[in-house]
JSON list of C-alpha atoms in Angstrom, two decimals:
[
{"chain": "A", "resi": 987, "resn": "MET", "atom": "CA", "xyz": [42.59, 6.60, 44.58]},
{"chain": "A", "resi": 988, "resn": "LEU", "atom": "CA", "xyz": [46.22, 6.54, 43.56]},
{"chain": "A", "resi": 989, "resn": "PRO", "atom": "CA", "xyz": [47.57, 2.96, 43.28]},
{"chain": "A", "resi": 990, "resn": "ALA", "atom": "CA", "xyz": [49.76, 1.99, 46.24]},
{"chain": "A", "resi": 991, "resn": "ALA", "atom": "CA", "xyz": [52.71, 1.23, 43.95]},
{"chain": "A", "resi": 992, "resn": "ARG", "atom": "CA", "xyz": [52.64, 4.82, 42.68]},
{"chain": "A", "resi": 993, "resn": "ARG", "atom": "CA", "xyz": [52.50, 6.55, 46.09]},
{"chain": "A", "resi": 994, "resn": "LEU", "atom": "CA", "xyz": [55.65, 8.26, 47.26]},
{"chain": "A", "resi": 995, "resn": "THR", "atom": "CA", "xyz": [56.19, 7.49, 50.94]},
{"chain": "A", "resi": 996, "resn": "ASP", "atom": "CA", "xyz": [59.98, 7.56, 51.24]},
{"chain": "A", "resi": 997, "resn": "GLY", "atom": "CA", "xyz": [61.17, 10.77, 52.89]},
{"chain": "A", "resi": 998, "resn": "VAL", "atom": "CA", "xyz": [64.55, 10.56, 51.17]},
{"chain": "A", "resi": 999, "resn": "LEU", "atom": "CA", "xyz": [62.91, 10.51, 47.72]},
{"chain": "A", "resi": 1000, "resn": "PHE", "atom": "CA", "xyz": [60.67, 13.44, 48.72]},
{"chain": "A", "resi": 1001, "resn": "ARG", "atom": "CA", "xyz": [63.74, 15.44, 49.70]},
{"chain": "A", "resi": 1002, "resn": "GLU", "atom": "CA", "xyz": [65.72, 14.50, 46.59]},
{"chain": "A", "resi": 1003, "resn": "ALA", "atom": "CA", "xyz": [62.81, 15.32, 44.29]},
{"chain": "A", "resi": 1004, "resn": "THR", "atom": "CA", "xyz": [62.42, 18.78, 45.80]},
{"chain": "A", "resi": 1005, "resn": "ARG", "atom": "CA", "xyz": [66.17, 19.44, 45.72]},
{"chain": "A", "resi": 1006, "resn": "ARG", "atom": "CA", "xyz": [67.20, 17.89, 42.40]},
{"chain": "A", "resi": 1007, "resn": "GLY", "atom": "CA", "xyz": [63.99, 17.97, 40.42]},
{"chain": "A", "resi": 1008, "resn": "ARG", "atom": "CA", "xyz": [62.74, 20.55, 37.98]},
{"chain": "A", "resi": 1009, "resn": "ARG", "atom": "CA", "xyz": [60.31, 22.96, 39.61]},
{"chain": "A", "resi": 1010, "resn": "GLN", "atom": "CA", "xyz": [57.37, 24.74, 38.04]},
{"chain": "A", "resi": 1011, "resn": "GLY", "atom": "CA", "xyz": [54.66, 26.66, 39.78]},
{"chain": "A", "resi": 1012, "resn": "THR", "atom": "CA", "xyz": [51.37, 28.46, 39.52]},
{"chain": "A", "resi": 1013, "resn": "PRO", "atom": "CA", "xyz": [49.59, 30.57, 42.14]},
{"chain": "A", "resi": 1014, "resn": "ARG", "atom": "CA", "xyz": [47.96, 27.39, 43.50]},
{"chain": "A", "resi": 1015, "resn": "LEU", "atom": "CA", "xyz": [50.56, 24.62, 43.01]},
{"chain": "A", "resi": 1016, "resn": "VAL", "atom": "CA", "xyz": [54.26, 23.91, 42.80]},
{"chain": "A", "resi": 1017, "resn": "VAL", "atom": "CA", "xyz": [55.33, 20.71, 41.04]},
{"chain": "A", "resi": 1018, "resn": "HIS", "atom": "CA", "xyz": [58.77, 19.14, 41.40]},
{"chain": "A", "resi": 1019, "resn": "LEU", "atom": "CA", "xyz": [59.65, 16.49, 38.80]},
{"chain": "A", "resi": 1020, "resn": "TRP", "atom": "CA", "xyz": [62.83, 14.46, 39.28]},
{"chain": "A", "resi": 1021, "resn": "ASP", "atom": "CA", "xyz": [63.75, 12.32, 36.29]},
{"chain": "A", "resi": 1022, "resn": "GLY", "atom": "CA", "xyz": [66.11, 9.38, 36.68]},
{"chain": "A", "resi": 1023, "resn": "ALA", "atom": "CA", "xyz": [65.05, 8.47, 40.21]},
{"chain": "A", "resi": 1024, "resn": "PRO", "atom": "CA", "xyz": [65.73, 4.91, 41.41]},
{"chain": "A", "resi": 1025, "resn": "VAL", "atom": "CA", "xyz": [62.06, 3.85, 41.16]},
{"chain": "A", "resi": 1026, "resn": "GLU", "atom": "CA", "xyz": [60.05, 1.48, 38.98]},
{"chain": "A", "resi": 1027, "resn": "GLY", "atom": "CA", "xyz": [57.42, 3.57, 37.25]},
{"chain": "A", "resi": 1028, "resn": "PRO", "atom": "CA", "xyz": [56.31, 7.06, 38.24]},
{"chain": "A", "resi": 1029, "resn": "SER", "atom": "CA", "xyz": [55.84, 7.85, 41.94]},
{"chain": "A", "resi": 1030, "resn": "VAL", "atom": "CA", "xyz": [53.80, 10.77, 43.21]},
{"chain": "A", "resi": 1031, "resn": "GLY", "atom": "CA", "xyz": [53.76, 12.49, 46.59]},
{"chain": "A", "resi": 1032, "resn": "PHE", "atom": "CA", "xyz": [51.81, 15.44, 47.97]},
{"chain": "A", "resi": 1033, "resn": "VAL", "atom": "CA", "xyz": [52.61, 18.24, 50.40]},
{"chain": "A", "resi": 1034, "resn": "VAL", "atom": "CA", "xyz": [49.66, 20.17, 51.79]},
{"chain": "A", "resi": 1035, "resn": "SER", "atom": "CA", "xyz": [50.73, 22.30, 54.74]},
{"chain": "A", "resi": 1036, "resn": "LYS", "atom": "CA", "xyz": [48.64, 23.88, 57.48]},
{"chain": "A", "resi": 1037, "resn": "ALA", "atom": "CA", "xyz": [48.93, 27.18, 55.61]},
{"chain": "A", "resi": 1038, "resn": "VAL", "atom": "CA", "xyz": [46.36, 25.78, 53.14]},
{"chain": "A", "resi": 1039, "resn": "GLY", "atom": "CA", "xyz": [43.69, 25.47, 55.83]},
{"chain": "A", "resi": 1040, "resn": "ASN", "atom": "CA", "xyz": [42.34, 23.26, 58.55]},
{"chain": "A", "resi": 1041, "resn": "ALA", "atom": "CA", "xyz": [42.35, 19.46, 58.33]},
{"chain": "A", "resi": 1042, "resn": "VAL", "atom": "CA", "xyz": [39.09, 19.30, 56.39]},
{"chain": "A", "resi": 1043, "resn": "VAL", "atom": "CA", "xyz": [40.33, 21.72, 53.74]},
{"chain": "A", "resi": 1044, "resn": "ARG", "atom": "CA", "xyz": [43.77, 20.08, 53.49]},
{"chain": "A", "resi": 1045, "resn": "ASN", "atom": "CA", "xyz": [42.25, 16.64, 53.03]},
{"chain": "A", "resi": 1046, "resn": "ARG", "atom": "CA", "xyz": [39.85, 17.92, 50.37]},
{"chain": "A", "resi": 1047, "resn": "VAL", "atom": "CA", "xyz": [42.72, 19.50, 48.44]},
{"chain": "A", "resi": 1048, "resn": "LYS", "atom": "CA", "xyz": [44.80, 16.34, 48.78]},
{"chain": "A", "resi": 1049, "resn": "ARG", "atom": "CA", "xyz": [41.93, 14.12, 47.55]},
{"chain": "A", "resi": 1050, "resn": "ARG", "atom": "CA", "xyz": [41.42, 16.34, 44.52]},
{"chain": "A", "resi": 1051, "resn": "LEU", "atom": "CA", "xyz": [45.12, 16.34, 43.69]},
{"chain": "A", "resi": 1052, "resn": "ARG", "atom": "CA", "xyz": [45.36, 12.54, 44.07]},
{"chain": "A", "resi": 1053, "resn": "HIS", "atom": "CA", "xyz": [42.42, 12.06, 41.71]},
{"chain": "A", "resi": 1054, "resn": "LEU", "atom": "CA", "xyz": [43.81, 14.50, 39.14]},
{"chain": "A", "resi": 1055, "resn": "THR", "atom": "CA", "xyz": [47.28, 12.96, 39.30]},
{"chain": "A", "resi": 1056, "resn": "ARG", "atom": "CA", "xyz": [45.92, 9.43, 38.91]},
{"chain": "A", "resi": 1057, "resn": "GLU", "atom": "CA", "xyz": [44.32, 10.49, 35.61]},
{"chain": "A", "resi": 1058, "resn": "ARG", "atom": "CA", "xyz": [47.71, 11.77, 34.40]},
{"chain": "A", "resi": 1059, "resn": "LEU", "atom": "CA", "xyz": [49.93, 8.83, 35.45]},
{"chain": "A", "resi": 1060, "resn": "SER", "atom": "CA", "xyz": [50.01, 7.40, 31.94]},
{"chain": "A", "resi": 1061, "resn": "THR", "atom": "CA", "xyz": [51.55, 10.64, 30.60]},
{"chain": "A", "resi": 1062, "resn": "LEU", "atom": "CA", "xyz": [54.50, 10.50, 33.00]},
{"chain": "A", "resi": 1063, "resn": "PRO", "atom": "CA", "xyz": [57.79, 8.90, 31.95]},
{"chain": "A", "resi": 1064, "resn": "GLY", "atom": "CA", "xyz": [58.86, 5.66, 33.61]},
{"chain": "A", "resi": 1065, "resn": "SER", "atom": "CA", "xyz": [61.26, 6.58, 36.39]},
{"chain": "A", "resi": 1066, "resn": "VAL", "atom": "CA", "xyz": [60.14, 9.97, 37.65]},
{"chain": "A", "resi": 1067, "resn": "VAL", "atom": "CA", "xyz": [59.29, 11.18, 41.10]},
{"chain": "A", "resi": 1068, "resn": "VAL", "atom": "CA", "xyz": [56.69, 13.94, 41.22]},
{"chain": "A", "resi": 1069, "resn": "VAL", "atom": "CA", "xyz": [56.02, 16.01, 44.33]},
{"chain": "A", "resi": 1070, "resn": "VAL", "atom": "CA", "xyz": [52.96, 18.25, 44.18]},
{"chain": "A", "resi": 1071, "resn": "ARG", "atom": "CA", "xyz": [52.92, 21.02, 46.78]},
{"chain": "A", "resi": 1072, "resn": "ALA", "atom": "CA", "xyz": [49.65, 22.85, 47.34]},
{"chain": "A", "resi": 1073, "resn": "LEU", "atom": "CA", "xyz": [49.82, 26.57, 48.10]},
{"chain": "A", "resi": 1074, "resn": "PRO", "atom": "CA", "xyz": [47.20, 28.39, 50.22]},
{"chain": "A", "resi": 1075, "resn": "ALA", "atom": "CA", "xyz": [45.28, 29.53, 47.11]},
{"chain": "A", "resi": 1076, "resn": "ALA", "atom": "CA", "xyz": [44.53, 25.85, 46.34]},
{"chain": "A", "resi": 1077, "resn": "ALA", "atom": "CA", "xyz": [41.96, 25.85, 49.16]},
{"chain": "A", "resi": 1078, "resn": "GLU", "atom": "CA", "xyz": [39.57, 28.05, 47.13]},
{"chain": "A", "resi": 1079, "resn": "ALA", "atom": "CA", "xyz": [40.25, 26.37, 43.78]},
{"chain": "A", "resi": 1080, "resn": "ASP", "atom": "CA", "xyz": [37.91, 23.86, 42.21]},
{"chain": "A", "resi": 1081, "resn": "SER", "atom": "CA", "xyz": [39.05, 20.63, 40.56]},
{"chain": "A", "resi": 1082, "resn": "ALA", "atom": "CA", "xyz": [39.08, 22.13, 37.07]},
{"chain": "A", "resi": 1083, "resn": "GLN", "atom": "CA", "xyz": [41.42, 24.94, 38.12]},
{"chain": "A", "resi": 1084, "resn": "LEU", "atom": "CA", "xyz": [43.72, 22.51, 39.94]},
{"chain": "A", "resi": 1085, "resn": "GLY", "atom": "CA", "xyz": [43.71, 20.24, 36.89]},
{"chain": "A", "resi": 1086, "resn": "ARG", "atom": "CA", "xyz": [44.72, 23.07, 34.56]},
{"chain": "A", "resi": 1087, "resn": "ASP", "atom": "CA", "xyz": [47.48, 24.12, 36.96]},
{"chain": "A", "resi": 1088, "resn": "LEU", "atom": "CA", "xyz": [48.73, 20.55, 37.27]},
{"chain": "A", "resi": 1089, "resn": "ASP", "atom": "CA", "xyz": [48.75, 20.07, 33.49]},
{"chain": "A", "resi": 1090, "resn": "ARG", "atom": "CA", "xyz": [50.62, 23.34, 32.97]},
{"chain": "A", "resi": 1091, "resn": "CYS", "atom": "CA", "xyz": [53.25, 22.50, 35.60]},
{"chain": "A", "resi": 1092, "resn": "LEU", "atom": "CA", "xyz": [53.79, 18.94, 34.39]},
{"chain": "A", "resi": 1093, "resn": "GLU", "atom": "CA", "xyz": [54.13, 20.08, 30.78]},
{"chain": "A", "resi": 1094, "resn": "ARG", "atom": "CA", "xyz": [56.69, 22.73, 31.69]},
{"chain": "A", "resi": 1095, "resn": "CYS", "atom": "CA", "xyz": [58.65, 20.26, 33.81]},
{"chain": "A", "resi": 1096, "resn": "ARG", "atom": "CA", "xyz": [58.72, 17.71, 30.99]},
{"chain": "A", "resi": 1097, "resn": "GLU", "atom": "CA", "xyz": [59.91, 20.37, 28.55]},
{"chain": "A", "resi": 1098, "resn": "ALA", "atom": "CA", "xyz": [62.69, 21.41, 30.95]},
{"chain": "A", "resi": 1099, "resn": "VAL", "atom": "CA", "xyz": [63.82, 17.79, 31.41]},
{"chain": "A", "resi": 1100, "resn": "GLU", "atom": "CA", "xyz": [63.88, 17.17, 27.63]},
{"chain": "A", "resi": 1101, "resn": "ALA", "atom": "CA", "xyz": [65.83, 20.36, 26.95]}
]
């Protein structure tokens, strides 16, 4: 489970991260990374729409993404907001595929922020 202090629950920060943040995507995920947000430590939020599947499928995808993101929290810089949006193809993906996609997107976002 993702620690409560690292969960993104503020709608304003969700909106700002998707508008101002760097965006990288794969066929299964889109990751928005907003550096310089007014938060203490990294915060992570998830968007899994009904296009992904029914409630059971959406919750399974969200649980997998939360677990994978928790493992990667230590690699994120201090004051970033990350929004992970699952695309419909994420419903058929296993955890390993989602993990590779998440790593790829986070790495590209970090490179874009540093550049």
